[in-house]
Amino acid sequence: QVQAVESGGGSVQTGGSLRLSCTISGLTFNDHAVGWFRQRPGKEREEVSCITWSGDSADYADSVKGRFTISRDNKKNMAYLQMDNLQPEDTGIYYCVAAEEFDFCLLGVIRDVYWDQGTQVTVSS
């Protein structure tokens, strides 16, 4: 059974920072790309960032480029999302998921069983 557990969410003011962490179990972590997705209030779930299995390439949504940084540590089965200069429009539930291929992550093609509860991020003005 695949399980992703996110942590690090919370409430910050505009311009603040948060670092989300994620551990994924139940699969071979370093065989999978990892993505961070979010669902903002009243909006569809969207990709925030994806990273290849090796960590040598990453993709970011235009809205977070230059502010967010994705990384991973395959020895620890951990992935991270450093979020700086947070804005109120970043408020939402953030999900960490595994993807069989980097391109699948970019397309949002993620197995249903890979989604879990997510972690809430709230940015106040």
XYZ file of C-alpha atoms in Angstrom:
125
model
C 0.000 0.000 0.000
C 1.468 3.323 -1.089
C 1.311 6.047 1.503
C 2.501 9.632 1.319
C 2.744 11.691 4.473
C 3.234 15.436 4.191
C 4.275 17.773 6.957
C 5.343 21.367 7.380
C 2.159 23.141 6.429
C 0.794 25.975 8.505
C -0.160 29.617 8.569
C 2.171 32.427 7.606
C 1.919 36.036 6.593
C 2.571 37.353 3.116
C 6.246 37.147 2.297
C 6.863 34.334 4.744
C 8.351 30.896 4.122
C 7.425 27.304 4.747
C 9.199 24.054 3.998
C 6.997 21.096 3.212
C 8.345 17.592 3.685
C 7.029 14.331 2.371
C 7.833 10.703 2.855
C 6.431 8.083 0.506
C 6.350 4.414 1.443
C 5.043 1.292 -0.248
C 7.003 1.711 -3.469
C 10.589 2.023 -4.650
C 11.022 5.721 -4.026
C 14.003 6.275 -6.284
C 12.199 4.635 -9.215
C 9.576 7.354 -9.219
C 9.303 11.015 -10.008
C 7.741 13.097 -7.259
C 5.314 15.944 -7.590
C 3.796 18.577 -5.381
C 0.261 19.553 -6.305
C -2.146 21.933 -4.647
C -5.824 22.652 -4.549
C -6.665 26.253 -3.880
C -10.147 27.267 -2.657
C -12.636 27.127 -5.497
C -10.052 25.920 -8.027
C -9.024 22.686 -9.668
C -6.051 20.750 -8.352
C -2.892 21.869 -10.137
C 0.748 20.950 -10.447
C 3.106 23.071 -8.388
C 6.345 21.267 -9.107
C 7.731 17.934 -10.265
C 11.168 16.402 -9.911
C 12.752 13.454 -11.695
C 13.672 10.265 -9.870
C 17.308 11.335 -9.744
C 16.612 14.927 -8.817
C 18.520 16.243 -11.817
C 15.580 18.005 -13.404
C 12.548 19.834 -12.094
C 9.543 21.685 -13.381
C 7.610 24.521 -11.795
C 4.285 26.164 -12.403
C 4.766 29.689 -13.701
C 3.061 31.089 -10.616
C 5.728 29.699 -8.280
C 8.902 29.967 -10.366
C 11.623 31.782 -8.496
C 9.817 31.368 -5.166
C 9.507 27.589 -4.668
C 12.233 24.952 -4.804
C 11.636 21.210 -4.989
C 14.226 18.688 -3.852
C 14.491 15.085 -2.776
C 16.730 12.794 -0.745
C 16.507 9.266 -2.091
C 18.466 7.829 0.821
C 15.734 9.021 3.177
C 12.741 8.494 0.849
C 11.961 12.160 1.372
C 10.883 15.009 -0.879
C 10.724 18.675 -0.001
C 9.151 21.891 -1.197
C 10.783 25.083 0.003
C 8.294 27.904 -0.382
C 9.535 31.470 -0.069
C 7.844 34.818 -0.511
C 4.470 33.205 0.010
C 1.426 35.061 -1.242
C -2.248 34.766 -0.267
C -2.947 33.058 -3.602
C -0.664 30.208 -2.494
C -3.236 29.257 0.131
C -4.494 25.724 -0.359
C -3.996 22.063 0.390
C -0.656 20.749 -0.811
C -0.190 17.146 -1.842
C 2.940 15.118 -2.412
C 2.612 12.245 -4.885
C 4.752 9.708 -6.683
C 4.582 9.339 -10.441
C 5.824 6.487 -12.601
C 7.365 8.947 -15.041
C 8.380 12.597 -14.877
C 6.156 13.306 -17.869
C 3.217 11.710 -16.050
C 3.795 14.132 -13.218
C 3.813 17.078 -15.599
C 0.538 15.863 -17.082
C -0.992 15.184 -13.684
C -1.326 11.489 -14.505
C -1.143 10.143 -10.980
C -2.651 6.923 -9.698
C -5.669 7.545 -7.487
C -4.157 5.497 -4.676
C -1.148 7.769 -4.521
C -3.162 10.739 -3.236
C -3.584 11.240 0.488
C -4.742 13.935 2.919
C -2.285 16.670 2.005
C -1.200 19.516 4.227
C -2.874 22.902 4.592
C -0.970 26.077 3.757
C -2.584 29.374 4.652
C -1.059 32.720 3.755
C -2.641 35.812 5.222
C -2.218 39.346 3.966
